[in-house]
Amino acid sequence: MTPRTENSPTAGFSTLGLDERLLAALTTLGYEEPTPIQRAAIPPLLERHDVLAQAATGTGKTAAFALPLLHLVTPDAPTRERTAALVLVPTRELAMQVAEAVHKYGKPLGVIAVPIYGGASMEGQIRTLKRGVDVVVATPGRALDHIRRRTLHLAAVKMVVLDEADEMLDMGFAEDLEAILAATPPERQTALFSATLPSRITAIANKHLRKPVTIRIEREAVAAGTLAKVRQVAYIVARTNKMAALSRVLDVEQPVSTIVFCRTRTEVDELTETLNAHGYRAEALHGGLNQEQRDRVMKKFRANKTDLLIATDVAARGLDVQHVSHVVNYDVPVAAEAYVHRIGRTGRAGRAGVAITFAEPREQRMLRNIELLTKQKIEIAQVPSVADLRERRLDSTRNALRETIIAGGLESYRAIVESLAAEFDVLDIAAAAVKRAESPAGEKEEAEIPSIAERPGSQPRAPGQRIAGPRPSLERSRPPKPGTVRSRPGELAGIYIGGGRKLKIRPGDIVGAIVNEAKLSAESIGSIQIAERHSTVLVPKDIIDHVITALNSTSIKGKKLVVRRDRA
Ligand code: AMP
C-alpha cells in the first residue's frame, strides 16, 4: 500500500461511507486509518446488515460499531426520549469506556450517550433517562431493571450492539439478554462482537441476528524467523509514567536511530514536542505532512541529524531506511499484525535489532495476542532504575576517557593536575574529574519510575534485573475518583478471595470491586494474583480491615466469595 502523504489523514476512513462530521471527529482525534475490524465491520453496518464479529479489546472494535451506530442514529431532538441505540456490555468499566468513546466520536453530531450500570444510584439514572438520551450503554442486569420499571423505553431502538458477548454469557447474563432483546423492535439492526465465537455465541446469533455478515479477522501468517534477530522487550507502566519511562529507556539504551510508533497523529505531535523539550532530536512523521515536509524529515533521519523519528503506522509504511537500531511502540499497536510490520524495520540484513513496547496494565492481553501471532516471547522488563542509568553513564564516561587518553594532546590539562597534586592525591583528582564529567553540577536528580510488574511473594530484584517466569497478572482500571480513599504509601498486606480463574475472575474485577465498594483509589492497590480457585490482592496494611468488610458485603462476578486476610 502506498503511504498517504496528502493532508487527508482520514483518507482511509473516508472510503467507508461515514458522515463527514464523524470523519472530522476522527481527524481531531488523529486517527489515520481504520483498523482491520473497522474496515470490515463499518460498511455492512452502514448498509444496515446485522453483523457477527470476532474481535478482542484493543483491536479498535468500539469504533467499529460506534461509528456506524452514530452515523445511523443522528439525534432527533423531539424524539430524544425514545432511545435510538442500545449497547450492552458486561461490566461497568466497559459501560463507562464505551459511553465515553461514543460521546467522543459523536461530539459533532450532538449525540447524548450515557452509561447505565449496576451499583450506581437508580434515581440518578432515572433522571438522566427521563431527560432523553440517544444511546444507552448498559450492563444487562441494570438495563433489565430499568425496562421492568418502565424507565428505559426501547420501542424506538434502531440498533442493538452486544459487546464482549462471550463475557456477558460467562457472567450468566444469557436470560437477561433474551429479555432485553425481546423488549426491542424485531426489525432492529443487531451487531454482536465477541472475542471468541463458541457455539453458545453462534446459537444466540442464529436466534437474534438476521442473515448476519460474519467477520473474523484472519491473522496474517508470520514467516518463521522474520523477527528472529530482534530482541523484544516490554515495559508495563501506567499511562502517566509512560513519557518518563520512555526517556529513561532511551537514556540507557542510547539508540542510534530509532522509530517510535504512536497510534494517532495527535500522539505523534505531542510526543515529538515533549521529546524535543527534553533535549532529544525528534521529528514527527504522520499522514498530515505533505511530500516535501516528509522528504525533509526523512533526509534528516538518514543523515543522522535526527535521533528519533516519531511516526504513525500509515506514515512509516513504505519507508526506506536501512539502519534502524530500535523500534519503540509507545502504544501497543491495535492489530497484532501492525506490531510485526513495525518491528520488522529493525534487525534487518542480519543485524540485531531491539523492539521496545510500552504497555499499560490493561493492555497485557494484547501482548499475549502478539506472542501467539509471532510465536515468540516478549520479555517483560523493569524500567531501568536510577542505578542502571548511572552505571550506563559511567560506562560511557569510562569509554570516552579511554579514547581521550589514547588520542593524547593532554599537556595543558596535566598542568592543572600537577598543581592540584601538591595538595591532593592524584587518584582523588582524577575521580573528581570523572564525577564532573559524568554529572555536571546543577543537573537534576533522577527519580525512580514505577513499573507495574511486581508479583506478590516475589523476591526483591536487583535494579534493572529482568523478570523471568510467569507473566504478572496485574491490571489497574481507572484513575481515582473524587472522594476515594487514598492510603499513605507504606506497607501492604494480602487479602485472600475465595474465587479465581475457574470463576473467570480477572484482575479488573477485583480492582473494580475495591475501587467501587471500599472507595480506594486504584493506584493504592498492589499486585493481584489470580490462581485457579482463589485470588490474592495486596492493599495498604492500615486499611486492610476496611477493604475486607467492603468486599464481604458485595459480590465479585455476581458471586458472594470468602474474603479474609491472606494467611500466606
Ligand atoms: P478498543 O479495541 O475499541 O478498546 O480500542 C483500542 C484503542 O485504539 C483505543 O484507545 C482507541 O482510541 C484506539 N483506536 C481505535 N481505532 C483506532 C484507529 N483507527 N487509529 C488509531 N487508534 C485507534
Coordinates of N, CA and C and ligand atoms in Angstrom, one line a residue, residues 13 26 29-35 37-38 56-65 94 97 101 104-105 164 262-265 267 332 334 362-363 366, ligand 1:
F13 N -10.5 6.3 6.2 CA -11.9 6.2 6.7 C -12.9 6.7 5.7
L26 N -12.7 12.1 13.8 CA -11.6 11.2 13.7 C -10.3 12.0 13.4
L29 N -9.2 13.5 16.5 CA -8.5 12.6 17.4 C -7.2 12.0 16.8
G30 N -6.9 12.3 15.6 CA -5.7 11.9 15.0 C -5.6 10.5 14.5
Y31 N -6.8 9.9 14.3 CA -6.9 8.5 13.7 C -6.5 8.7 12.2
E32 N -5.6 7.8 11.7 CA -5.2 8.0 10.3 C -5.9 6.9 9.4
E33 N -6.1 5.8 9.9 CA -6.7 4.8 9.0 C -7.5 3.7 9.9
P34 N -8.5 3.1 9.3 CA -9.2 2.1 10.1 C -8.4 0.9 10.4
T35 N -8.7 0.3 11.6 CA -8.0 -0.9 11.9 C -8.8 -2.0 11.1
I37 N -10.6 -4.5 11.9 CA -12.0 -4.8 12.3 C -12.9 -3.7 11.9
Q38 N -12.4 -2.4 11.9 CA -13.2 -1.3 11.5 C -13.5 -1.3 10.0
A56 N -11.3 -8.7 19.7 CA -11.0 -8.6 21.1 C -10.7 -7.1 21.5
T57 N -10.6 -6.8 22.7 CA -10.3 -5.5 23.2 C -8.9 -5.1 22.6
G58 N -8.8 -3.8 22.2 CA -7.5 -3.4 21.7 C -7.4 -3.4 20.2
T59 N -8.5 -3.9 19.6 CA -8.4 -4.0 18.1 C -9.1 -2.9 17.4
G60 N -9.7 -2.0 18.3 CA -10.5 -0.9 17.7 C -11.9 -1.2 17.5
K61 N -12.4 -2.3 18.2 CA -13.8 -2.7 18.0 C -14.8 -1.7 18.4
T62 N -14.5 -0.9 19.4 CA -15.5 0.1 19.9 C -15.9 1.0 18.8
A63 N -14.9 1.6 18.1 CA -15.2 2.5 17.0 C -15.8 1.7 15.8
A64 N -15.5 0.4 15.7 CA -16.1 -0.4 14.6 C -17.6 -0.4 14.7
F65 N -18.2 -0.4 15.9 CA -19.6 -0.4 16.0 C -20.1 1.1 16.3
L94 N -16.5 -1.2 31.3 CA -16.7 -1.1 29.9 C -17.8 -0.2 29.5
Q97 N -16.4 3.2 29.5 CA -15.4 3.4 28.4 C -16.2 3.6 27.1
A101 N -16.4 6.7 24.6 CA -16.0 6.6 23.2 C -17.1 7.1 22.3
K104 N -17.2 10.8 22.4 CA -16.0 11.4 21.8 C -16.2 11.4 20.3
Y105 N -16.6 10.3 19.7 CA -16.8 10.2 18.2 C -18.0 11.0 17.8
E164 N -18.6 -7.7 23.7 CA -18.0 -8.7 24.5 C -19.1 -9.7 25.0
C262 N 3.4 5.7 17.3 CA 2.2 6.0 18.1 C 1.0 5.6 17.4
R263 N -0.2 5.5 18.1 CA -1.4 5.1 17.4 C -2.0 6.3 16.5
T264 N -1.9 7.5 17.1 CA -2.6 8.6 16.4 C -1.6 9.7 16.1
R265 N -2.1 10.5 15.1 CA -1.3 11.7 14.7 C -1.2 12.7 15.8
E267 N -1.0 12.0 19.0 CA 0.0 11.5 19.9 C 1.4 11.7 19.3
V332 N 0.8 -0.1 22.4 CA 0.7 -1.4 21.8 C -0.1 -1.2 20.5
V334 N -2.8 -1.5 17.6 CA -4.2 -2.0 17.7 C -4.3 -3.4 17.0
R362 N -3.7 -2.7 31.4 CA -4.9 -3.4 30.8 C -4.6 -3.9 29.4
E363 N -3.4 -3.5 28.9 CA -3.1 -4.0 27.5 C -2.2 -5.2 27.5
M366 N -3.1 -7.8 25.0 CA -2.7 -7.6 23.7 C -1.2 -8.1 23.4
Ligands
AMP1 P1 -10.7 -0.8 21.5 O1 -10.3 -2.1 20.9 O2 -12.0 -0.3 21.0 O3 -10.7 -0.8 23.0 O4 -9.7 0.4 21.1 C1 -8.3 0.4 21.5 C2 -7.7 1.7 21.3 O5 -7.4 2.0 20.0 C3 -8.5 2.9 21.8 O6 -7.6 3.7 22.6 C4 -8.9 3.7 20.6 O7 -8.9 5.1 20.9 C5 -7.7 3.4 19.7 N1 -8.2 3.3 18.2 C6 -9.3 2.7 17.8 N2 -9.3 2.8 16.4 C7 -8.2 3.5 16.0 C8 -7.7 3.9 14.8 N3 -8.3 3.7 13.7 N4 -6.5 4.6 14.8 C9 -5.9 4.8 15.9 N5 -6.3 4.5 17.1 C10 -7.5 3.8 17.2

